[in-house]
Coordinates of C-alpha atoms in Angstrom, one line a residue:
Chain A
X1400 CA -58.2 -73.7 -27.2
X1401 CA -55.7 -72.9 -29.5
X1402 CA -52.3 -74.1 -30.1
X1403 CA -50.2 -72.2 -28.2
X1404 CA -51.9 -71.7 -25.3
X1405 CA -51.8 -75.3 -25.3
X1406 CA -48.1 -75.3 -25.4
X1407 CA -47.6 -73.1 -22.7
X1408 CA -50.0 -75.4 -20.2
X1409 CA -47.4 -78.1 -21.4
X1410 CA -44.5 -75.8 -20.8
X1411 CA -46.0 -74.7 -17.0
X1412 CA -47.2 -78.8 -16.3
X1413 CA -43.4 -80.0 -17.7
X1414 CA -42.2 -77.1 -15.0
X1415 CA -44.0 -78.1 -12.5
X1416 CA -43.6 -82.0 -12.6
X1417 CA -39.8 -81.0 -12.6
X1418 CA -39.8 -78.6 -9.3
X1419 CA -42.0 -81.5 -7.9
X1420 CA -39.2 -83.9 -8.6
X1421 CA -36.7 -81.5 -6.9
X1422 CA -39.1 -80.9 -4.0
X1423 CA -39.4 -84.9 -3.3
X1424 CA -35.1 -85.3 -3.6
X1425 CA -34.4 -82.1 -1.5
X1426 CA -37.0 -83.8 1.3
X1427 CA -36.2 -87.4 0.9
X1428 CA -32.7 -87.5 0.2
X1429 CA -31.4 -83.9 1.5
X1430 CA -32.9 -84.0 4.5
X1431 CA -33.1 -88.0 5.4
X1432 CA -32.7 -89.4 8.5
X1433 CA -31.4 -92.0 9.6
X1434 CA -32.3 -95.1 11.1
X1435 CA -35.1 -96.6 12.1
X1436 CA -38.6 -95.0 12.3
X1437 CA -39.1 -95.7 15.7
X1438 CA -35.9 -94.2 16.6
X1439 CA -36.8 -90.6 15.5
X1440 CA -40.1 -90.0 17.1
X1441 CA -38.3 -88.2 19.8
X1442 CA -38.2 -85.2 17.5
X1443 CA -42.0 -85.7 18.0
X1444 CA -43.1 -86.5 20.9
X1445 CA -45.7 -84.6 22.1
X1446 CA -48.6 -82.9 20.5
X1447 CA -47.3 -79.5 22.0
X1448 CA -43.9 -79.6 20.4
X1449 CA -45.9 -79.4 16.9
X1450 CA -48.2 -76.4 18.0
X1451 CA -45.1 -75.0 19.0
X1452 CA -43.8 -75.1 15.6
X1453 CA -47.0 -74.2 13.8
X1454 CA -46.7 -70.9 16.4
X1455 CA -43.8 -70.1 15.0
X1456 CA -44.7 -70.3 11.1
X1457 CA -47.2 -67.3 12.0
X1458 CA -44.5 -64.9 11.0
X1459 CA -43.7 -66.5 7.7
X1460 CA -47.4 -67.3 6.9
X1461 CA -47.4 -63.5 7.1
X1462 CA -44.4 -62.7 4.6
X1463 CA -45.6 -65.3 2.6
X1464 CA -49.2 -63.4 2.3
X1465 CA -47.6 -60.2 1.7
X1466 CA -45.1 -61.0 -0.6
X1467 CA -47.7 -63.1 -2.6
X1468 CA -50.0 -59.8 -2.8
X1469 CA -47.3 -57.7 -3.7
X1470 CA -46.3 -60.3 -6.6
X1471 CA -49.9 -60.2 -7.7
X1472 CA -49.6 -56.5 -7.7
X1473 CA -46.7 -56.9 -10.1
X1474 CA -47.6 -59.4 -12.4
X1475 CA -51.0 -57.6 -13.0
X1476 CA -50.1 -54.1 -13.3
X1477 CA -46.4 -54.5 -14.3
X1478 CA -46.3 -57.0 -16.6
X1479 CA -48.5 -57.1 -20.4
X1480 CA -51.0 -60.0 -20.5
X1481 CA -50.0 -61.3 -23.7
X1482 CA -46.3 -61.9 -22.8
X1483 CA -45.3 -65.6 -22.9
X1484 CA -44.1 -65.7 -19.1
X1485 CA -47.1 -63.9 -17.7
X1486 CA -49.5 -66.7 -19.8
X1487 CA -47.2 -69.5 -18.1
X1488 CA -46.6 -68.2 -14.6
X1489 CA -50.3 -67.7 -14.4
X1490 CA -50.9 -71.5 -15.4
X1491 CA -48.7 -72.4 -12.9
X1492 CA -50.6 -71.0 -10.8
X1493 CA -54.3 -71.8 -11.5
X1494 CA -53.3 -75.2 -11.2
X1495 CA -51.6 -75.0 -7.9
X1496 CA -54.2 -72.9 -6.7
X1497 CA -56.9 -75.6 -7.6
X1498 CA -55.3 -78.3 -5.9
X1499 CA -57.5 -79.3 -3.0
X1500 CA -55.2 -78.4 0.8
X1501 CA -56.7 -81.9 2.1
X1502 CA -54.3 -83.3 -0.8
X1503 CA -51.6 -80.9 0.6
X1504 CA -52.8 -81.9 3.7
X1505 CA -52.0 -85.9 2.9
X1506 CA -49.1 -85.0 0.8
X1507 CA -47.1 -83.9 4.1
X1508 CA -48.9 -86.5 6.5
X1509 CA -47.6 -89.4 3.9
X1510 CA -44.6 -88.5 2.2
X1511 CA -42.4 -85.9 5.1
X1512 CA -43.9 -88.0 8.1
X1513 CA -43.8 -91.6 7.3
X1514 CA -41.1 -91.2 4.5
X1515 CA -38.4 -88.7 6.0
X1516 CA -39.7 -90.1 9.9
X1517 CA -39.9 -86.3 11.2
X1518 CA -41.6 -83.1 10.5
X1519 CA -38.7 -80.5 9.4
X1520 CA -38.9 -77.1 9.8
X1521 CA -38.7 -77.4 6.1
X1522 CA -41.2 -79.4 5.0
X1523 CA -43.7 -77.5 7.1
X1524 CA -42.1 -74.7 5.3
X1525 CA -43.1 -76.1 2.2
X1526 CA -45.9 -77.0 2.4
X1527 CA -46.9 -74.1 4.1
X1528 CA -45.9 -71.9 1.1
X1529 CA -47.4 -74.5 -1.3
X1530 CA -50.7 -73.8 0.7
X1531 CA -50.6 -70.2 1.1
X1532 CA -49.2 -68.6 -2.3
X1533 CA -51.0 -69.8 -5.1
X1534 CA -54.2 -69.1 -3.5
X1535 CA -53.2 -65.8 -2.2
X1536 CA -51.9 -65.1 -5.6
X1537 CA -54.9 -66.2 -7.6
X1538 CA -57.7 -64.0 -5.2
X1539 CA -55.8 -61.0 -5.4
X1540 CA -55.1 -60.9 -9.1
X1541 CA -59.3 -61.6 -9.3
X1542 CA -59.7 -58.5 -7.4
X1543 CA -57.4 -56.4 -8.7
X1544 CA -59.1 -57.5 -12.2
X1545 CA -61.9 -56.9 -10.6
X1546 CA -61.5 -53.1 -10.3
X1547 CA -63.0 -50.7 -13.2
X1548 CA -60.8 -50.0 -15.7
X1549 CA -62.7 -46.4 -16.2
X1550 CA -61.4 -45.8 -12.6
X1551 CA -57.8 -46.3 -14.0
X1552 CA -58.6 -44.5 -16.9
X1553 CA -59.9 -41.5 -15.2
X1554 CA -56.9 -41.5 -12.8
X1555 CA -54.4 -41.7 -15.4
X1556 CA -56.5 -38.9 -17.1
X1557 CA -55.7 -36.6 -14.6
X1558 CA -52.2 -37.3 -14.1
X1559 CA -51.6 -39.6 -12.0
X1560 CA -48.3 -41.9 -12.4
X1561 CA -48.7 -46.3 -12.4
X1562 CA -47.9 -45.5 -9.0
X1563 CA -50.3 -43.1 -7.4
X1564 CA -53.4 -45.1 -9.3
X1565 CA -52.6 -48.3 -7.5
X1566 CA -52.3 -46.8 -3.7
X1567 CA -54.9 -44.4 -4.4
X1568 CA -57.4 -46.2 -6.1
X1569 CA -56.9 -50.0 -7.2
X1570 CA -55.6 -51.2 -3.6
X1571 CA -58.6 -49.6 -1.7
X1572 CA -61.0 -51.2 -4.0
X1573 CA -59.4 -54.3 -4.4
X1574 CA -59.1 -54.7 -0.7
X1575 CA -61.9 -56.0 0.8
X1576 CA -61.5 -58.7 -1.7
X1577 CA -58.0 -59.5 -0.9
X1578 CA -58.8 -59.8 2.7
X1579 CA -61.4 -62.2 2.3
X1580 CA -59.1 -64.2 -0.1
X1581 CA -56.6 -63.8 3.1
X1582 CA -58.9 -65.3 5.2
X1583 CA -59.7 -67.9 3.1
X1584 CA -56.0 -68.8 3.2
X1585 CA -55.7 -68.7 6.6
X1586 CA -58.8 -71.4 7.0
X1587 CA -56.7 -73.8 4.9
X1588 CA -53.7 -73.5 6.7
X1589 CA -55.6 -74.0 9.9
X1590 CA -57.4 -77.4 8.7
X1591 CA -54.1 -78.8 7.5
X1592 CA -52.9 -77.7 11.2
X1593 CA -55.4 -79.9 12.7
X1594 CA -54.9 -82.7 10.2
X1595 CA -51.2 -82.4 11.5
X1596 CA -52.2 -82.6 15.0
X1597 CA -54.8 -85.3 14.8
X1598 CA -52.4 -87.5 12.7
X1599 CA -49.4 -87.2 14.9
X1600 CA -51.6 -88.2 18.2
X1601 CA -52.6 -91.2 15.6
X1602 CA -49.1 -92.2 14.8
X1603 CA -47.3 -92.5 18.1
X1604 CA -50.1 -95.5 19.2
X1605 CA -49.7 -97.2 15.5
X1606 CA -46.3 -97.0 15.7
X1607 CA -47.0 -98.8 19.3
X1608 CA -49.2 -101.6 18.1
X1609 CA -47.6 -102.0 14.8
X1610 CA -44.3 -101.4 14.9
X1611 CA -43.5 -99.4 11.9
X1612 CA -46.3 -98.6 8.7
X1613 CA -46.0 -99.0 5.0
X1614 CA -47.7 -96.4 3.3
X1615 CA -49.8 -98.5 0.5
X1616 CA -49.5 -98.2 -2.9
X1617 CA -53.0 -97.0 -3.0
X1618 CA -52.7 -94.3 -1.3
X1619 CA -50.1 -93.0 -3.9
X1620 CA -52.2 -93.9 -6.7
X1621 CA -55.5 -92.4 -5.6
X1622 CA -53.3 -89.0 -4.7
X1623 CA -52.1 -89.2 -7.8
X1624 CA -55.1 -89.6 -9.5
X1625 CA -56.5 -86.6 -7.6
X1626 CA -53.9 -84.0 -8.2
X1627 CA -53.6 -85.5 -12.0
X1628 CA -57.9 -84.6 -11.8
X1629 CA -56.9 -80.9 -10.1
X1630 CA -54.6 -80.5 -13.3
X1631 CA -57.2 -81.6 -15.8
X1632 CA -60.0 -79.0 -14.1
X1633 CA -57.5 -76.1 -14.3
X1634 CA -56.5 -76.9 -17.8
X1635 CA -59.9 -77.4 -19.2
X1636 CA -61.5 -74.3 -17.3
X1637 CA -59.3 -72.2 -19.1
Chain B
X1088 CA -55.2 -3.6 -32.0
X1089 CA -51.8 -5.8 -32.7
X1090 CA -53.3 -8.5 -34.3
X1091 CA -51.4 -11.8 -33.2
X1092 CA -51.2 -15.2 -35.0
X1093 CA -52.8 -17.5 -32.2
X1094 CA -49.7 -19.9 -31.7
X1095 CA -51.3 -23.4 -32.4
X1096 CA -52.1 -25.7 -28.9
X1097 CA -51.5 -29.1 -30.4
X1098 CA -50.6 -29.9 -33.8
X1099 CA -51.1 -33.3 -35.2
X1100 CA -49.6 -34.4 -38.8
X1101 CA -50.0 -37.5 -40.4
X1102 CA -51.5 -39.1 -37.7
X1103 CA -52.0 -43.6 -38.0
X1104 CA -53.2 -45.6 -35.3
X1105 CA -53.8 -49.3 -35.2
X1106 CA -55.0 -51.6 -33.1
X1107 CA -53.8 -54.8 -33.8
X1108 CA -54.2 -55.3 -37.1
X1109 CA -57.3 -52.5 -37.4
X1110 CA -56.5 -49.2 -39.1
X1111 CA -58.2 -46.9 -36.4
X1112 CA -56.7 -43.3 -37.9
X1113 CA -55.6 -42.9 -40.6
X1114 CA -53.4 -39.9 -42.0
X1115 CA -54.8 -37.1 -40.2
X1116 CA -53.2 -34.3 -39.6
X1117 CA -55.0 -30.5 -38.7
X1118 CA -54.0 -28.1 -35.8
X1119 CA -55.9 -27.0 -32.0
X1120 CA -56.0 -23.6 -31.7
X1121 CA -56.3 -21.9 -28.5
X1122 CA -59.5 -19.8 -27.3
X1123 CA -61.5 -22.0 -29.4
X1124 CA -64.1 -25.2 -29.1
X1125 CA -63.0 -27.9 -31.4
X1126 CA -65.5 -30.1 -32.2
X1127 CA -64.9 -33.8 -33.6
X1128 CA -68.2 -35.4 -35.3
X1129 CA -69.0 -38.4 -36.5
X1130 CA -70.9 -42.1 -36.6
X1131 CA -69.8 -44.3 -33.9
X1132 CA -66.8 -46.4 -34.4
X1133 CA -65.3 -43.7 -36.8
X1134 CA -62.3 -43.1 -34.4
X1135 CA -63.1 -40.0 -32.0
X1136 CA -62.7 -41.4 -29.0
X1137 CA -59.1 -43.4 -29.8
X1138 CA -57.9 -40.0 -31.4
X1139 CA -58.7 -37.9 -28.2
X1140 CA -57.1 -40.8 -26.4
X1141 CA -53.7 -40.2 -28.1
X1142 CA -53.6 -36.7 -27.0
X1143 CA -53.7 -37.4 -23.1
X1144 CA -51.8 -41.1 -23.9
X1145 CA -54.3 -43.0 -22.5
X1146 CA -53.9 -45.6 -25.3
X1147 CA -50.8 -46.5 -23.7
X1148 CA -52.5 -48.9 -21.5
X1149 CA -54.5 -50.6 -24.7
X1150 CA -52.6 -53.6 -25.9
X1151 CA -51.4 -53.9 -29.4
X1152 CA -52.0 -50.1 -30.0
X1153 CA -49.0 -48.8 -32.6
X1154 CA -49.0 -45.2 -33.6
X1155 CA -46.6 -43.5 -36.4
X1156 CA -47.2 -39.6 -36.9
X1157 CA -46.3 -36.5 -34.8
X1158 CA -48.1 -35.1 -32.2
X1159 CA -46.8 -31.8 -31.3
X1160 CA -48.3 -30.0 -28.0
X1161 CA -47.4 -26.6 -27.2
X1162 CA -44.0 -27.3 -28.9
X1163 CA -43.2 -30.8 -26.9
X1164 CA -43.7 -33.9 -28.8
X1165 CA -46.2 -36.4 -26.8
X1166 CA -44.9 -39.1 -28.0
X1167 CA -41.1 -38.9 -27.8
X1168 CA -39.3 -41.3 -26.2
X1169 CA -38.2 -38.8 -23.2
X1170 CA -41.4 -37.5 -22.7
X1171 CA -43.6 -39.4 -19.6
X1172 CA -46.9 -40.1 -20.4
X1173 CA -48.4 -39.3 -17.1
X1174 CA -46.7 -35.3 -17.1
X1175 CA -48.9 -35.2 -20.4
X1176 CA -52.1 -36.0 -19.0
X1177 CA -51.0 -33.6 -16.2
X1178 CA -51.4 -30.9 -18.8
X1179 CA -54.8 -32.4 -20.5
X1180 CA -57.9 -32.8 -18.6
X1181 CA -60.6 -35.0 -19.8
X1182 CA -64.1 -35.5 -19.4
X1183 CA -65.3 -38.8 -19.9
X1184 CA -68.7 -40.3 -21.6
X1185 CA -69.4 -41.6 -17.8
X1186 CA -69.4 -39.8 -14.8
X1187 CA -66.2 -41.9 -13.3
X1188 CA -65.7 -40.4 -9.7
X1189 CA -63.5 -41.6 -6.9
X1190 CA -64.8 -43.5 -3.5
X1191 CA -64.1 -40.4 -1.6
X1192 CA -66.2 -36.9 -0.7
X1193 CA -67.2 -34.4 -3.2
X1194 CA -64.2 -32.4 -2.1
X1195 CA -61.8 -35.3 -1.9
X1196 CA -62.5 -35.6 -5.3
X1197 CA -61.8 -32.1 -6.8
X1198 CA -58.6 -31.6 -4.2
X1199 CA -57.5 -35.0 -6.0
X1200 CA -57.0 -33.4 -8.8
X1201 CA -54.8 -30.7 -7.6
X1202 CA -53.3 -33.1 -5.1
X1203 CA -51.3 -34.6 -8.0
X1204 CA -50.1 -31.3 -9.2
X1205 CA -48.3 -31.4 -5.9
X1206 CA -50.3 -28.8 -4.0
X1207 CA -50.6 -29.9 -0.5
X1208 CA -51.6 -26.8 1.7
X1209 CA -55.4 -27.1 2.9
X1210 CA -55.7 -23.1 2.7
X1211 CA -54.4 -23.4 -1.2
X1212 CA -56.1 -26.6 -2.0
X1213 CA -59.5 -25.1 -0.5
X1214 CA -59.2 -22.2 -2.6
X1215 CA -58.8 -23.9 -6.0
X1216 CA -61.6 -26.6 -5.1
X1217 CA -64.1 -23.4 -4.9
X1218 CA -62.8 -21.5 -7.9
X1219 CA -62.9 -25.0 -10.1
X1220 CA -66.5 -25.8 -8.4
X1221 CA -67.6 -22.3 -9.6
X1222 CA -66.1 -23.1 -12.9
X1223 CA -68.1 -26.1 -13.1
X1224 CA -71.5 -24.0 -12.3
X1225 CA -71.7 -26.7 -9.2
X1226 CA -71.0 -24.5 -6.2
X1227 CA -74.2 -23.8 -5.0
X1228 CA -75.3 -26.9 -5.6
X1229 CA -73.0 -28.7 -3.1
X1230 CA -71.4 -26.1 -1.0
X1231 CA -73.3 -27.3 1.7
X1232 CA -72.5 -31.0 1.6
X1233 CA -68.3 -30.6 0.0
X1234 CA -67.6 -33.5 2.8
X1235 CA -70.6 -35.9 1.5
X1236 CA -70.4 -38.7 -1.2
X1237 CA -70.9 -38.0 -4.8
X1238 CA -73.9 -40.9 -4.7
X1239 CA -76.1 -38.1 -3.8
X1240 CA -75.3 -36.0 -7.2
X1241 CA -77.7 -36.7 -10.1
X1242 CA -75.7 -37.5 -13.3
X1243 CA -75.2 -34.5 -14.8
X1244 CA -73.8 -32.6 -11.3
X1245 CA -71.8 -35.9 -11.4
X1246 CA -70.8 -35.1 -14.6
X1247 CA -69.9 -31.4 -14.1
X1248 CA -68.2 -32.5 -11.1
X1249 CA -65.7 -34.6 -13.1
X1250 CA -65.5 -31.1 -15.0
X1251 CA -64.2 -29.5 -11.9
X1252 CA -62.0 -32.2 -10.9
X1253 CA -60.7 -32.2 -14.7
X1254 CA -59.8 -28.0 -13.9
X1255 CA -58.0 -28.7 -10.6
X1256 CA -55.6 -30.1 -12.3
X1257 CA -54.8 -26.7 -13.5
X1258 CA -54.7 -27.9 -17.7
X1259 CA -53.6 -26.6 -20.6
X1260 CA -56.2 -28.4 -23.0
X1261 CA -59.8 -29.7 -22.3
X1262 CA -61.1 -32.9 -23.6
X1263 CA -64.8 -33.5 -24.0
X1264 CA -65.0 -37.3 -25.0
X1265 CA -69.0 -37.1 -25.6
X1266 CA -69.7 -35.7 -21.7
X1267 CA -73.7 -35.4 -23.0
X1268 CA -74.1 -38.7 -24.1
X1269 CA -75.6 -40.3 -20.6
X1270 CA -77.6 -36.8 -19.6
X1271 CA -81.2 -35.5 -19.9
X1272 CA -82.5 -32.7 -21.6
X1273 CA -81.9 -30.5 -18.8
X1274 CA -78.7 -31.3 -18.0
X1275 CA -77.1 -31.0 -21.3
X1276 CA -77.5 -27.3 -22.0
X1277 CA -75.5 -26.5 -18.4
X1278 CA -72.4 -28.5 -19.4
X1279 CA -72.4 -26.6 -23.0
X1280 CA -72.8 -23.2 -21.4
X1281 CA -69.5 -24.6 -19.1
X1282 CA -67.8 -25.4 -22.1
X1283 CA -68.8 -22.1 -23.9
X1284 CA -67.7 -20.4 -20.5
X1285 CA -64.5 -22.3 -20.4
X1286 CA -63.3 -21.8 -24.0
X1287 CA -61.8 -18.3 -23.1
X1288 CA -59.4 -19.8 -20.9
X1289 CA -58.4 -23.3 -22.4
X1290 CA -58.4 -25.1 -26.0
X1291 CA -61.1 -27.6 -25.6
X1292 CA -61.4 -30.5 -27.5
X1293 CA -65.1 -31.5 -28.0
X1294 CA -66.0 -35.1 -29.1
X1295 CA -69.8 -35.6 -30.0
X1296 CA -71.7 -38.0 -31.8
X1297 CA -75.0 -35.0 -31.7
X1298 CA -74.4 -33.2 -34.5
X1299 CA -76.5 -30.2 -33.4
X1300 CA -74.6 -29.8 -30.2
X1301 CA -71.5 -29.3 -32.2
X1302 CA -73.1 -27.0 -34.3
X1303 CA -74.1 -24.9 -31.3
X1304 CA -70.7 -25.5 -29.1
X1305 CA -68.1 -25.1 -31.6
X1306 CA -65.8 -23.0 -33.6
X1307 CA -63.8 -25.2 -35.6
X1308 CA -65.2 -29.0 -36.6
X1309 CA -64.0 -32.0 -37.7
X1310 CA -66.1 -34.6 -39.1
X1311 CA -64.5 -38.4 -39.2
X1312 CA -65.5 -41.5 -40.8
X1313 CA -64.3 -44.7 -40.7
X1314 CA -60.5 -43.2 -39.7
X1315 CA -60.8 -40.6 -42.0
X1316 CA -60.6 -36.8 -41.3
X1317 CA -63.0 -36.2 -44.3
X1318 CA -63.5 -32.4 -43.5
X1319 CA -62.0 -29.9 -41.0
X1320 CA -62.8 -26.3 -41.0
X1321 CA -65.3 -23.3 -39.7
X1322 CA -68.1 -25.1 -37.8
X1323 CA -70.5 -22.7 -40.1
X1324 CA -68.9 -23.8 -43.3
X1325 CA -69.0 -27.6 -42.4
X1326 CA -72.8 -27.3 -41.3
X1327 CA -73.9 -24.8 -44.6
X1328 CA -71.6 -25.4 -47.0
X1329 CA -70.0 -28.2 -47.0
X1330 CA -67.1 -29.6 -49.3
X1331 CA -67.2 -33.3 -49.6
X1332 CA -70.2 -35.0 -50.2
X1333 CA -70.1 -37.6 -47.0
X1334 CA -69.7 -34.5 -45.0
X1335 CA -73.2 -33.5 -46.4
X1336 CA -74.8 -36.1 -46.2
X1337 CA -73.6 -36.7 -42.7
X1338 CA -74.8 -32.9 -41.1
X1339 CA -77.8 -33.7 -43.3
X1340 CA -78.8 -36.9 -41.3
X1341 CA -78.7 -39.4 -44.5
X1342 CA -75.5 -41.0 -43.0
X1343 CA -74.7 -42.5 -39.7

């Protein structure tokens, strides 16, 4: 590894840390609620009103999907791979992208449930997006790599403009690819959706016996330790 | 019989091309004339294939590729900043070392080719898919199948496919980037008699590392090394006579 790509993993972890660090203020402070814990559940109170919800982020998980293939249509074909901000937005995301959703998964459970008291529209939001675009990202740009350049080459040969070679020839080969890396998506949104589910049926009858919960200071530690090990792998692969 | 000064198809002068920090080209600069087969020779990695690239601009897409010199095809400069690369490899066709063919029928593939010249009526289309397939010597080979997949073509129809598809496109100038390289015996003497066939109609271009093929295709040769034009004139000249003593020793086998 050389030295600059070493600074520009610095440059995209230093980034990242410090949209992390505006995520957490936005979602603690921003969107707070008052009072105590107990008093809020009513936002929550049945398993239903959270299905509802996840029902209705369908339609964004959609845009998010397809705006996240067209990007990686645009940072692949549009922009030149030795540019500084194609090497660091690709950082960014292998190491979103290797982040495990469980840790997603526990990230929204602990920190929006027990720390803001309520699911949000936003932090579903979030998270969702957080879940859905690095990965979608990361297996398209594979497939689209993964297309011949001769097939370019030949198309380009024959006249045919940036264009014409992508919807006539890189998108219907890279697509069978793309979809699987779709549906590979949607299986981690809809384990995280069940982790939801289960947990909330779980917190109304600790929130019974116990009154209110403390999240440890474990549990932060070992997440920490795990997205800190996510970081390491993507860094390292490189 | 007015005798008339064949107007030049492409003329190249003081040609460099890097890329990255390698000198791929250097200094060349000859002319393409039309109605004739223009043969490039040479060892492998002496720079055919990245100077036939320049013509079409295909070395657009390769990264760290810089290029000084003047490229001048019928009268337009390639490389000018107004001109847009893919209208220049609208008026070049090229034949590639593989046989690279599209996911879609033998047909598809030839009416591609016109497709992007913007001709969309099935009457037209069907009529220049025939005429280019004749061309090609490949009509009667696939008439009966036109809606099939190329899978079932051997190489060389492959190959003499990409021909065809290459002519739909209605070009000016022919590239042959070593089209003989990946067929048999039998194969290889079809697609010169295309080329010797086609030469009346188009400047073609003819890029092979065989140095008897370009003795028996070509009119004019060049013969590269390392970047170097070292020699360009009569094919006859280059293979009996010739100046420089790499060239000799080249169409005599004791280099490369």
């Amino acid at each position: 590894m050389n030295r600059s790509e070493l600074i520009i993993q610095i440059i995209a972890l230093a980034t990242l840390i410090i949209a992390c660090v505006l995520v957490w203020i936005l979602t603690t402070e921003v969107f707070h609620v008052e009072g105590d814990i107990l008093s809020v559940p009513m936002d929550l109170d049945s398993e239903s009103d959270l299905i509802d919800r996840l029902y209705r982020m369908i339609p964004l998980l959609c845009v998010a999907m397809l705006l996240s293939i067209a990007f990686a249509f645009y940072i692949e074909e549009w922009l030149s791979e030795t540019t500084w901000y194609y090497r660091i937005i690709n950082q960014h995301i292998s190491i979103l992208a290797n982040i495990p959703s469980l840790i997603y998964g526990i990230l929204v459970v602990c920190i929006f449930l027990f720390q803001v008291g309520k699911f949000s529209n936003f932090t579903l939001v979030l998270a969702i997006v957080f879940l859905v675009v690095p990965v979608t990202i990361q297996t398209t740009q594979s497939a689209i790599r993964g297309v011949d350049l001769s097939v370019r080459e030949a198309a380009y040969a024959l006249g045919a403009n940036r264009w014409q070679v992508i919807t006539d020839h890189v998108f219907p080969r890279a697509f069978p690819k793309i979809t699987g890396g779709v549906f590979t998506v949607i299986s981690r949104v809809l384990a995280i959706a069940v982790l939801l589910i289960i947990v909330c049926e779980l917190r109304t009858s600790i929130i019974q016996d116990v009154g209110s919960y403390e999240i440890s200071s474990n549990v932060f530690v070992l997440i920490s330790l795990a997205l800190l090990s996510c970081v390491l792998s993507s860094f390292l692969q490189k | 019989m007015k005798t008339q000064k064949k107007a030049p198809t492409l003329q190249i002068s003081g040609l460099n091309v890097w890329y990255g920090e390698n000198h791929i080209l250097k200094d060349l600069t000859f002319d393409v004339l039309p109605r004739q087969v223009t043969a490039f020779i040479g060892p492998s990695n002496s720079g055919k294939t990245a100077l036939v690239r320049c013509f079409n601009r295909l070395n657009d897409f390769t990264s760290n590729f810089k290029l000084t010199g003047e490229i001048i095809f019928n009268s337009k400069d390639i490389y000018s900043p107004k001109t847009k690369g893919s209208d220049i490899a609208k008026q070049i066709g090229m034949v590639f070392q593989h046989p690279i063919l599209f996911r879609k029928s033998i047909y598809e593939n030839v009416a591609y080719g016109a497709r992007l010249q913007s001709i969309r009526p099935s009457v037209e289309q069907y009529t220049i898919v025939e005429e280019c397939l004749k061309k090609a010597q490949l009509w009667h080979e696939v008439c009966d199948d036109l809606q099939s997949s190329p899978d079932i073509l051997s190489n060389g129809q492959k190959q003499r496919l990409c021909v065809a598809r290459a002519l739909a496109a209605d070009p000016e100038l022919l590239i042959f980037d070593e089209p003989c390289d990946q067929l048999d015996a039998t194969e290889t003497p079809k697609l010169e008699a295309i080329v010797l066939s086609l030469k009346r109609q188009y400047p073609i271009i003819f890029v092979t590392n065989k140095r008897r093929q370009a003795a028996r295709v070509s009119d004019v040769a060049g013969f590269l090394y390392c970047g170097e034009l070292v020699e360009f004139g009569q094919t006859e000249q280059i293979f009996t006579n010739p100046k420089d003593k790499r060239t000799e020793d080249y169409v005599t086998g004791r280099l490369g």
